[in-house]
mmCIF file with all atom_site columns, C-alpha atoms in Angstrom:
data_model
loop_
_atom_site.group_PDB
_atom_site.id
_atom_site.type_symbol
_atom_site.label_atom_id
_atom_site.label_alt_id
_atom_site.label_comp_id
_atom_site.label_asym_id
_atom_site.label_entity_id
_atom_site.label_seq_id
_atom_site.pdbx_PDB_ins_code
_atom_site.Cartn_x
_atom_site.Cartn_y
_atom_site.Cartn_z
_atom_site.occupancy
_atom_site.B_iso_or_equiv
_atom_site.pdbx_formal_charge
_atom_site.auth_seq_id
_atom_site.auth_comp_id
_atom_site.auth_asym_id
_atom_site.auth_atom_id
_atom_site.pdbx_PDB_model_num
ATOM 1   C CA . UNK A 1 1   ? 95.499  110.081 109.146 1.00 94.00 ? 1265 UNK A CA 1
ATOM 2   C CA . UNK A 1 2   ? 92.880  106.823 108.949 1.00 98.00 ? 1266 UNK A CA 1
ATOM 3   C CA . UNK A 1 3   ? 93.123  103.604 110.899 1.00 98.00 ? 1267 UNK A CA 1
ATOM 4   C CA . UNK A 1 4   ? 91.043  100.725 109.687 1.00 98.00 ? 1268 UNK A CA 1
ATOM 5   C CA . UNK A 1 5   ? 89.941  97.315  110.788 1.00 98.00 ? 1269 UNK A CA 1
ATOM 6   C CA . UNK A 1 6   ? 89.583  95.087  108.388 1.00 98.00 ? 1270 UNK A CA 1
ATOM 7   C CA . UNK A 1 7   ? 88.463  91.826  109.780 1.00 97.00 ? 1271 UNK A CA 1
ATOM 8   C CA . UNK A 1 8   ? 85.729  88.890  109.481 1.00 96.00 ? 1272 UNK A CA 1
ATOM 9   C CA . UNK A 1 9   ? 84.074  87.729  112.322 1.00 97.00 ? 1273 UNK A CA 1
ATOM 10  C CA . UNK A 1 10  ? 81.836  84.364  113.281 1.00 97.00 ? 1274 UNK A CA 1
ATOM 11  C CA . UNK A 1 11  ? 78.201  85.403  113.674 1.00 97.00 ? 1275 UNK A CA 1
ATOM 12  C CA . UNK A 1 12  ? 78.686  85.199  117.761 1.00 97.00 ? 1276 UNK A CA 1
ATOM 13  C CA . UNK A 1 13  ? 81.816  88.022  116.967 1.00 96.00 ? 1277 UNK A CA 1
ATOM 14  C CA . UNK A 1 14  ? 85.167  85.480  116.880 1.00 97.00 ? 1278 UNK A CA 1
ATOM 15  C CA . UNK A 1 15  ? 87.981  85.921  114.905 1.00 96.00 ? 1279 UNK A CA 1
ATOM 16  C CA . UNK A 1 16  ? 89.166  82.542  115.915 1.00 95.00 ? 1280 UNK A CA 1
ATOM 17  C CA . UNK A 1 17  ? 88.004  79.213  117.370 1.00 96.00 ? 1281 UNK A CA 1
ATOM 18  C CA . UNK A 1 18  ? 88.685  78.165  120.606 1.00 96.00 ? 1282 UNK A CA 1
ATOM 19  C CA . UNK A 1 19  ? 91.427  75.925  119.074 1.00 95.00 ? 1283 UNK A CA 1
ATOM 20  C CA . UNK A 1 20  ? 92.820  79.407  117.448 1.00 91.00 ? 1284 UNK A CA 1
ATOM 21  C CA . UNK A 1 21  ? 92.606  78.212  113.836 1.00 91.00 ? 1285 UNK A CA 1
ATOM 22  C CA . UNK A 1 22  ? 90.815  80.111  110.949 1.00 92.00 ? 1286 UNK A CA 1
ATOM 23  C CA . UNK A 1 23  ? 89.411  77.361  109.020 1.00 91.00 ? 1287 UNK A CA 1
ATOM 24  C CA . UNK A 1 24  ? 85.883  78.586  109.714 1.00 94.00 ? 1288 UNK A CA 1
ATOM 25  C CA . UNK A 1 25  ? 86.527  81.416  107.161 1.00 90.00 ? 1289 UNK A CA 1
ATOM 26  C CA . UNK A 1 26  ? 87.001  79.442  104.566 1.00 87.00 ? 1290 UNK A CA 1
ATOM 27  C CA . UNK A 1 27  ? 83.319  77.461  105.215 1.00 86.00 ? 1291 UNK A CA 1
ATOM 28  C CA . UNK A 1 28  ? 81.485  79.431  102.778 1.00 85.00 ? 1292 UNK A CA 1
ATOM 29  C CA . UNK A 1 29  ? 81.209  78.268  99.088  1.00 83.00 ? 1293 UNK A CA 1
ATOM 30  C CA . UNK A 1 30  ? 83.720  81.086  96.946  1.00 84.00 ? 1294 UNK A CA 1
ATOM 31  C CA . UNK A 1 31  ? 83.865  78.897  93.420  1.00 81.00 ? 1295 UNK A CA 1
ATOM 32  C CA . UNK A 1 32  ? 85.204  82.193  91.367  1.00 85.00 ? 1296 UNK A CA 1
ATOM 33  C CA . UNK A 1 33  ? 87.664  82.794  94.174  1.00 85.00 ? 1297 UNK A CA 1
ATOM 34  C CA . UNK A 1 34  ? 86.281  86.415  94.936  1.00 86.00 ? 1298 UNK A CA 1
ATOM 35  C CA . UNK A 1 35  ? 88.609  88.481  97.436  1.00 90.00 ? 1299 UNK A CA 1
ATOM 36  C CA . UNK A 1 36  ? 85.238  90.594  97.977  1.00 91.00 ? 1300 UNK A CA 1
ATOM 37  C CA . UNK A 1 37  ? 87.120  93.535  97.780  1.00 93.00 ? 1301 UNK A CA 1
ATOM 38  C CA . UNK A 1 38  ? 89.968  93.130  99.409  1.00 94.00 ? 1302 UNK A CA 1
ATOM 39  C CA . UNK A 1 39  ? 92.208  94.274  96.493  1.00 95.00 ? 1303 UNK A CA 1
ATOM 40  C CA . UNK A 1 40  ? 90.312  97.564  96.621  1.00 96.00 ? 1304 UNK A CA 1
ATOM 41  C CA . UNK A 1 41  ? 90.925  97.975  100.034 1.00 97.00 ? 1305 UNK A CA 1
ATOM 42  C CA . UNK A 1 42  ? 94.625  97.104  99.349  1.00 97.00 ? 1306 UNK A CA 1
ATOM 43  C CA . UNK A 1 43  ? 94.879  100.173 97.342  1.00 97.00 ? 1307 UNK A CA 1
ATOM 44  C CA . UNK A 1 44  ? 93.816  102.502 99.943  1.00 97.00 ? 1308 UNK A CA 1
ATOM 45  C CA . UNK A 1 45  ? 96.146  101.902 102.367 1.00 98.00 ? 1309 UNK A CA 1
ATOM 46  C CA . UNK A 1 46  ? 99.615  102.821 102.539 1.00 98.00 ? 1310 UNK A CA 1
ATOM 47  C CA . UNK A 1 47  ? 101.203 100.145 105.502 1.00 98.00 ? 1311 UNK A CA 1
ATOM 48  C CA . UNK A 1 48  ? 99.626  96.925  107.755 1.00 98.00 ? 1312 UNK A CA 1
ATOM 49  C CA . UNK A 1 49  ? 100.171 97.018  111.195 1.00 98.00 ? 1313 UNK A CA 1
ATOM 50  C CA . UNK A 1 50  ? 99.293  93.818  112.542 1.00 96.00 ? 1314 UNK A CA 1
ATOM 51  C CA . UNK A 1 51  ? 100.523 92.323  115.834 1.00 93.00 ? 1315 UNK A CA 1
ATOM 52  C CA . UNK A 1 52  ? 102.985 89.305  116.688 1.00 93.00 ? 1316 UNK A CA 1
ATOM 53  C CA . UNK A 1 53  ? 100.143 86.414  116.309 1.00 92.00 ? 1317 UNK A CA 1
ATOM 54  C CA . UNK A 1 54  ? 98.443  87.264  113.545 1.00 93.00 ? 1318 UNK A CA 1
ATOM 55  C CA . UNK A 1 55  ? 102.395 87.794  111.229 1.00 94.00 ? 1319 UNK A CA 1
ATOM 56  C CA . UNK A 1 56  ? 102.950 84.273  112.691 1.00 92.00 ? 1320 UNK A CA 1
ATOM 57  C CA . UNK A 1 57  ? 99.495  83.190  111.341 1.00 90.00 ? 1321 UNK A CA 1
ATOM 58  C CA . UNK A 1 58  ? 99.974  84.907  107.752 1.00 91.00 ? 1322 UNK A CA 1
ATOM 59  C CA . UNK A 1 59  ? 103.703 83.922  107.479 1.00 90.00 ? 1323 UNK A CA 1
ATOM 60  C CA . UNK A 1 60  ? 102.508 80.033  107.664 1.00 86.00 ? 1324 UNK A CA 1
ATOM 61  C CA . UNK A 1 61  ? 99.696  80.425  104.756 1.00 85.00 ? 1325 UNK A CA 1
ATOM 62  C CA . UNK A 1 62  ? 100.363 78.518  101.973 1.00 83.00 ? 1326 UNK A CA 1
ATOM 63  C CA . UNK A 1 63  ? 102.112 80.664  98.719  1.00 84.00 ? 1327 UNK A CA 1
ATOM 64  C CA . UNK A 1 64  ? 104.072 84.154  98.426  1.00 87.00 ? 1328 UNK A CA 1
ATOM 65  C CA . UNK A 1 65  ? 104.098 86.872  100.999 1.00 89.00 ? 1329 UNK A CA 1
ATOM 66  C CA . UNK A 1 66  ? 100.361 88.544  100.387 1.00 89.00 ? 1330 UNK A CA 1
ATOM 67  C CA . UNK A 1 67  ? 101.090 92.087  100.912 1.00 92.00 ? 1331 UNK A CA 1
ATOM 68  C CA . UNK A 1 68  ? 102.802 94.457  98.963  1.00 92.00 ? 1332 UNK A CA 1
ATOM 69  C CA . UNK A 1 69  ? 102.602 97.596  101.371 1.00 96.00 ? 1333 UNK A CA 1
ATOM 70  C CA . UNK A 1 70  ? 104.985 97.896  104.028 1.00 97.00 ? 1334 UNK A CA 1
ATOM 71  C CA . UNK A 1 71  ? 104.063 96.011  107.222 1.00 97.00 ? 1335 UNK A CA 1
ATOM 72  C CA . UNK A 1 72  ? 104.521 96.373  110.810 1.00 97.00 ? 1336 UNK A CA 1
ATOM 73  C CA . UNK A 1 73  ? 104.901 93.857  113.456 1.00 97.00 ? 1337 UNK A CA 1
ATOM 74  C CA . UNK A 1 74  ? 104.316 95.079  116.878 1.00 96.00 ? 1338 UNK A CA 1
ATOM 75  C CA . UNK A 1 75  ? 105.849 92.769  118.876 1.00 93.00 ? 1339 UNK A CA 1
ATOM 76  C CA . UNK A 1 76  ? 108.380 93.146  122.243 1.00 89.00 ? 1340 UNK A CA 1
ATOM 77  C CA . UNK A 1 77  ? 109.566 89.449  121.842 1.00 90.00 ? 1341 UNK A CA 1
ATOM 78  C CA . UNK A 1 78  ? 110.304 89.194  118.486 1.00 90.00 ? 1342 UNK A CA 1
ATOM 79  C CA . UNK A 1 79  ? 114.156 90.083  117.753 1.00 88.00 ? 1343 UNK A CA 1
ATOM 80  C CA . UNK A 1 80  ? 114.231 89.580  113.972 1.00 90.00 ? 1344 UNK A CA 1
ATOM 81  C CA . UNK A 1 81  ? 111.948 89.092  110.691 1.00 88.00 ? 1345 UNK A CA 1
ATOM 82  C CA . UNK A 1 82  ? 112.401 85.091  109.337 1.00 87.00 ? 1346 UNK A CA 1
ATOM 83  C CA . UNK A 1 83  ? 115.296 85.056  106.928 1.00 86.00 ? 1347 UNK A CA 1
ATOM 84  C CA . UNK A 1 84  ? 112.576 84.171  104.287 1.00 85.00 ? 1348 UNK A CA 1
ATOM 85  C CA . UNK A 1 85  ? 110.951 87.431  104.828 1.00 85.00 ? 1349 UNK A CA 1
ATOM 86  C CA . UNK A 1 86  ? 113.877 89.858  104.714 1.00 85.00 ? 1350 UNK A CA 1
ATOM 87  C CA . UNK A 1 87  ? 113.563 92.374  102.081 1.00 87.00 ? 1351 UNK A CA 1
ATOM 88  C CA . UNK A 1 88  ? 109.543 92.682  102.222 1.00 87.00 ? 1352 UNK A CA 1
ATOM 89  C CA . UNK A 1 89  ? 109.821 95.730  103.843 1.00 89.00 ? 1353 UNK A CA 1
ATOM 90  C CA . UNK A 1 90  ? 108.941 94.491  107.424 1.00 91.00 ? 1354 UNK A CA 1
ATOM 91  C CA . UNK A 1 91  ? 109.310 96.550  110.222 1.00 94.00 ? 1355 UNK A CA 1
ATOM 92  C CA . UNK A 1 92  ? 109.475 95.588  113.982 1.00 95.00 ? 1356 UNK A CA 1
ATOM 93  C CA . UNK A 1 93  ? 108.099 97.757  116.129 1.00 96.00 ? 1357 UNK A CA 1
ATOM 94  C CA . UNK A 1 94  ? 107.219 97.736  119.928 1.00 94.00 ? 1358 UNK A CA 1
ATOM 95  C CA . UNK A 1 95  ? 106.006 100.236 122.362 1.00 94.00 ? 1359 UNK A CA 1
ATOM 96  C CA . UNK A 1 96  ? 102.493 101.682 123.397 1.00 95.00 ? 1360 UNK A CA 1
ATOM 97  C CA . UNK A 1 97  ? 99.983  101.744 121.050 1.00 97.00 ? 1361 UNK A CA 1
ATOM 98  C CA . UNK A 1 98  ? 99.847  105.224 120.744 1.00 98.00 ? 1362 UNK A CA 1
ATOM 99  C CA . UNK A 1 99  ? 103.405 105.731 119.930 1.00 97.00 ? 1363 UNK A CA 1
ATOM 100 C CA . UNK A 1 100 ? 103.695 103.592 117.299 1.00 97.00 ? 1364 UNK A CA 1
ATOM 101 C CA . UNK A 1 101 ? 100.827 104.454 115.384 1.00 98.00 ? 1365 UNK A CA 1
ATOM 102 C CA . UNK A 1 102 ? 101.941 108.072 115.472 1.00 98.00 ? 1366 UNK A CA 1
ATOM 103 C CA . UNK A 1 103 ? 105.265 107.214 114.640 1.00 98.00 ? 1367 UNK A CA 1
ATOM 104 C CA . UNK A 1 104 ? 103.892 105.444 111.540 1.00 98.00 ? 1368 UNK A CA 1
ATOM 105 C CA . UNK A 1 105 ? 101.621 108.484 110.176 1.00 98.00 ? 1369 UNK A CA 1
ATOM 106 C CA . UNK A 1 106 ? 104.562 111.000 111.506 1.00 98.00 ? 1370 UNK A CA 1
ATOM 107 C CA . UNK A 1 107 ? 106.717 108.358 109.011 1.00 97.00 ? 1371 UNK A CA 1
ATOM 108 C CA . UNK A 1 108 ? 104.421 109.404 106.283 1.00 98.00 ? 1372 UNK A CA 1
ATOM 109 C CA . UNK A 1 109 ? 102.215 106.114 106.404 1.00 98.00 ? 1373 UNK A CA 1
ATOM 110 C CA . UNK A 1 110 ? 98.652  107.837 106.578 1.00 98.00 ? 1374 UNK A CA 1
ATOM 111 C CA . UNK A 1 111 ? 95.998  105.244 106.185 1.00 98.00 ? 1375 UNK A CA 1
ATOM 112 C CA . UNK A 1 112 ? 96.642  101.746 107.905 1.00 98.00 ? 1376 UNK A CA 1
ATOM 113 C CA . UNK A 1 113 ? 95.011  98.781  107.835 1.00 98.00 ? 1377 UNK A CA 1
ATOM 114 C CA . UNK A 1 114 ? 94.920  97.648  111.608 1.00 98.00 ? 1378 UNK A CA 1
ATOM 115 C CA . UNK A 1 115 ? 95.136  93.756  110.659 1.00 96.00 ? 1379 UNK A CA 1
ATOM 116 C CA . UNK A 1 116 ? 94.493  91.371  113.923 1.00 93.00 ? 1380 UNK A CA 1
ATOM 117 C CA . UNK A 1 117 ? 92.762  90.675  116.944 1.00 94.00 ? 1381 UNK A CA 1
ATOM 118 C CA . UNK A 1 118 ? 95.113  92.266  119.276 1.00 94.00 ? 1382 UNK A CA 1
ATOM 119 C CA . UNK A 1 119 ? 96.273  95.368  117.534 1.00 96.00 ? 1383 UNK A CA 1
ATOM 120 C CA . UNK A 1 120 ? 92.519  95.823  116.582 1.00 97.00 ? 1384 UNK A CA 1
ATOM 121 C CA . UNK A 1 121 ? 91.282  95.615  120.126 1.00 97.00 ? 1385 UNK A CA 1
ATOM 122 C CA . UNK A 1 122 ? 94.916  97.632  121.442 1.00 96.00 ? 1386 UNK A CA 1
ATOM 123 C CA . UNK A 1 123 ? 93.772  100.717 119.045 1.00 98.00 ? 1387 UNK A CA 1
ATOM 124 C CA . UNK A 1 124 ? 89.767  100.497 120.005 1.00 98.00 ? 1388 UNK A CA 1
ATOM 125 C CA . UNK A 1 125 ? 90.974  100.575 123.541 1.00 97.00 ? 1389 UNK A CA 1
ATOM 126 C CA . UNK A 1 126 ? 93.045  103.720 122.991 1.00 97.00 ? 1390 UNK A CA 1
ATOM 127 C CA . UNK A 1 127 ? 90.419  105.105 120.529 1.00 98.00 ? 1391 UNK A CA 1
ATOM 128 C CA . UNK A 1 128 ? 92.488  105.433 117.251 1.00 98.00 ? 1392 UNK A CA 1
ATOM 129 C CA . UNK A 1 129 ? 90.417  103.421 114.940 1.00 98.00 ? 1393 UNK A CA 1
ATOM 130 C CA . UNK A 1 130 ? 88.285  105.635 112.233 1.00 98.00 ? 1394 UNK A CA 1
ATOM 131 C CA . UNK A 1 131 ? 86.766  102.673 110.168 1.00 98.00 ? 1395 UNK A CA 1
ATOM 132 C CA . UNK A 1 132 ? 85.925  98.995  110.690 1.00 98.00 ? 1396 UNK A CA 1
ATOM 133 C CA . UNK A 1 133 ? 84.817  97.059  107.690 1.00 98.00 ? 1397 UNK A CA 1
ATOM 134 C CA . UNK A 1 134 ? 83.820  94.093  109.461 1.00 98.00 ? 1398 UNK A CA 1
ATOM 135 C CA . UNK A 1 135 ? 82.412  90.397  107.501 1.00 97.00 ? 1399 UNK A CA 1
ATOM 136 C CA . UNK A 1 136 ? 80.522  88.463  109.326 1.00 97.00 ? 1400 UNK A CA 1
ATOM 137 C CA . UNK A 1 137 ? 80.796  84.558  108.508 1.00 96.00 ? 1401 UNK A CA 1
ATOM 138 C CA . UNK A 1 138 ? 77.475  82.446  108.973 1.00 95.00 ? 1402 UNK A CA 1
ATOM 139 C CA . UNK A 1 139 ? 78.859  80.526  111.595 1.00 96.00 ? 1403 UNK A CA 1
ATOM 140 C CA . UNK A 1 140 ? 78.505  80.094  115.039 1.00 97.00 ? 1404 UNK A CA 1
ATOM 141 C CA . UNK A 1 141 ? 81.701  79.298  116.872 1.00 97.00 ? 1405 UNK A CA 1
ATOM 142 C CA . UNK A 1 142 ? 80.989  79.203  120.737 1.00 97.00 ? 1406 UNK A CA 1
ATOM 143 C CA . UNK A 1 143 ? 84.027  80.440  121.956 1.00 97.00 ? 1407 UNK A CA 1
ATOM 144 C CA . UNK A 1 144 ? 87.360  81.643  120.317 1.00 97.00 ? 1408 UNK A CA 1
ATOM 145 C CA . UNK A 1 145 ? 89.091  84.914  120.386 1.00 96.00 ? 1409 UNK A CA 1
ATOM 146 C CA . UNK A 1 146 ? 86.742  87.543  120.282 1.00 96.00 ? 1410 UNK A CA 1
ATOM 147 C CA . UNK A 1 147 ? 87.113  90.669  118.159 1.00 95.00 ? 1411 UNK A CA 1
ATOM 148 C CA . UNK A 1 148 ? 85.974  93.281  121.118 1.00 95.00 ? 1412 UNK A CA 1
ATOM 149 C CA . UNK A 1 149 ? 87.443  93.787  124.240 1.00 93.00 ? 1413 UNK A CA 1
ATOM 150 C CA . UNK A 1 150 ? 87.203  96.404  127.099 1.00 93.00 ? 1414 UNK A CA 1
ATOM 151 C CA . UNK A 1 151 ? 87.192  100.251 125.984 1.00 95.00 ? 1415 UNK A CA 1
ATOM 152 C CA . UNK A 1 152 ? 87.884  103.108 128.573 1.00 95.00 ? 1416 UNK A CA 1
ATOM 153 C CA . UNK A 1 153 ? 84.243  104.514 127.117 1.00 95.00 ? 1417 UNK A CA 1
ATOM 154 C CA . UNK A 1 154 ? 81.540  103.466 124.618 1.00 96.00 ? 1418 UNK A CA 1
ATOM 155 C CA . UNK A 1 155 ? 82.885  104.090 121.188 1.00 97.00 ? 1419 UNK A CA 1
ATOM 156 C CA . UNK A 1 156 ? 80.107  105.926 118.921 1.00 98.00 ? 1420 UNK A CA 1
ATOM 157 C CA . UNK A 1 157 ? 80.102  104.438 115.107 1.00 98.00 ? 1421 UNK A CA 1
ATOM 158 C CA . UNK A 1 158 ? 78.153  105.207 111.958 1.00 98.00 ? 1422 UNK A CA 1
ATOM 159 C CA . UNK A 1 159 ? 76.914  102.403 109.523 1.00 98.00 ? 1423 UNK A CA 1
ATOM 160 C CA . UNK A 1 160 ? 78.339  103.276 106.390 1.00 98.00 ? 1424 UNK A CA 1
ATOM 161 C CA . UNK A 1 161 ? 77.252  100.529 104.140 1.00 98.00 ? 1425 UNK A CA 1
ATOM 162 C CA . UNK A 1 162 ? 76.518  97.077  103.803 1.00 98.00 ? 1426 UNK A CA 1
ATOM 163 C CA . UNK A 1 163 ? 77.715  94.437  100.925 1.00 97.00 ? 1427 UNK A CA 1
ATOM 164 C CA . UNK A 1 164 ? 76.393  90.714  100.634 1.00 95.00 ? 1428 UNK A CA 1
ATOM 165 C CA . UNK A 1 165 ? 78.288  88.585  99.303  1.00 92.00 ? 1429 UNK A CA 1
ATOM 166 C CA . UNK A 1 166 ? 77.561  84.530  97.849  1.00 88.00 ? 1430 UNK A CA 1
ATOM 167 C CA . UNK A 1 167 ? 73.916  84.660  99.469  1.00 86.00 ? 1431 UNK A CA 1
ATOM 168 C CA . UNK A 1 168 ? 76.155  84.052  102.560 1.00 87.00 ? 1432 UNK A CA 1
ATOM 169 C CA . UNK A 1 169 ? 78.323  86.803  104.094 1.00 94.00 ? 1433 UNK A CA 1
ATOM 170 C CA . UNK A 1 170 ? 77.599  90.901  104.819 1.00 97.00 ? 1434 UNK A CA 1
ATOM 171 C CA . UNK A 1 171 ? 80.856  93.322  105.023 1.00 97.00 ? 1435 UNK A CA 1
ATOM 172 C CA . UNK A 1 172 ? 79.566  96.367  106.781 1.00 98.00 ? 1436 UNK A CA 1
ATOM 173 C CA . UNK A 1 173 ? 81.462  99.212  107.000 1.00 98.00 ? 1437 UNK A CA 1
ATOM 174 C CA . UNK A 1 174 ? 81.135  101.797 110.050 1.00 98.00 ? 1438 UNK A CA 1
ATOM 175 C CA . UNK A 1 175 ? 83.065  105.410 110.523 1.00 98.00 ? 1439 UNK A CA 1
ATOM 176 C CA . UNK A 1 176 ? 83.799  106.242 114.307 1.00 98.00 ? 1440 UNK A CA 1
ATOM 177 C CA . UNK A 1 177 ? 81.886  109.480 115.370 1.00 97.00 ? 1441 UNK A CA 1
ATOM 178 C CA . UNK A 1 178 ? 83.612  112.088 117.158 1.00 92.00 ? 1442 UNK A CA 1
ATOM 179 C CA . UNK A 1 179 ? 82.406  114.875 118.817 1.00 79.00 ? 1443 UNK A CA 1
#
């Protein structure tokens, strides 16, 4: 079982300005269109958990439904997936943290890709995350959501590896250490 944060981040740690747009990501130069291997990562994962804001944020980008992996919404307002959406294999889901994300591996979902500020910082609090691949945009927001909140205790990671990309952004990717 694997939980993963995939996520890019301003250079003072936002996910999103203080106006809670994303149009900062899209600041850096990308003429061949590179996804900087998010396709890859695609393919390692079996399901998206992502909370309420963030499906609202993905379901008004421009062009098809991006994911082809089943995804869950955590979300105790929601009551039902847009109309437009039905039959993408999108799952509600509400309850603590926890629960959920061992009702999705106990559902046979074993790697997820923990896609959001507030699941992200919900499953660091609770200590499920095993990976973060984290891309850090040269850009400096000065307020915003931040990607880190409170943890019970520190949280000990390993650096993996690092990847530059365009002479402009680095994806580093960190394993959690347990004892």
């Amino acid at each position: 079982m694997r939980n993963i944060i995939y996520i890019a981040t301003s250079l003072d740690g936002y996910i999103a300005d203080a106006n809670n747009l994303l149009d900062w990501l899209f600041s850096v130069p990308n003429p061949e269109q590179d996804d900087m291997g998010f396709s890859a990562f695609m393919q390692r994962i079996d399901a998206v958990v992502m909370g309420r804001n963030t499906f609202e944020t993905v379901c008004n980008f421009d062009g098809e439904w991006p994911y082809n992996k089943p995804v869950f919404v955590l979300s105790n307002s929601m009551k039902a997936i847009p109309e437009k959406l039905i039959g993408k294999a999108i799952h509600l889901v509400r309850g603590d943290i926890t629960g959920v994300i061992d009702s999705i591996h106990r559902a046979g979902f074993h790697t997820l890709y923990i896609d959001g500020g507030s699941a992200a910082k919900q499953c660091l609090v609770e200590d499920l995350i095993d990976e973060m691949i984290i891309t850090t945009v040269p850009i400096l927001l000065g307020g915003g959501t931040p990607l880190f909140g409170h943890v019970k205790e520190p949280l000990q990671f390993i650096h993996i590896k690092s990847e530059r990309y365009f002479d402009y952004m680095v994806k580093n990717t960190w394993y959690r250490q347990r004892k």
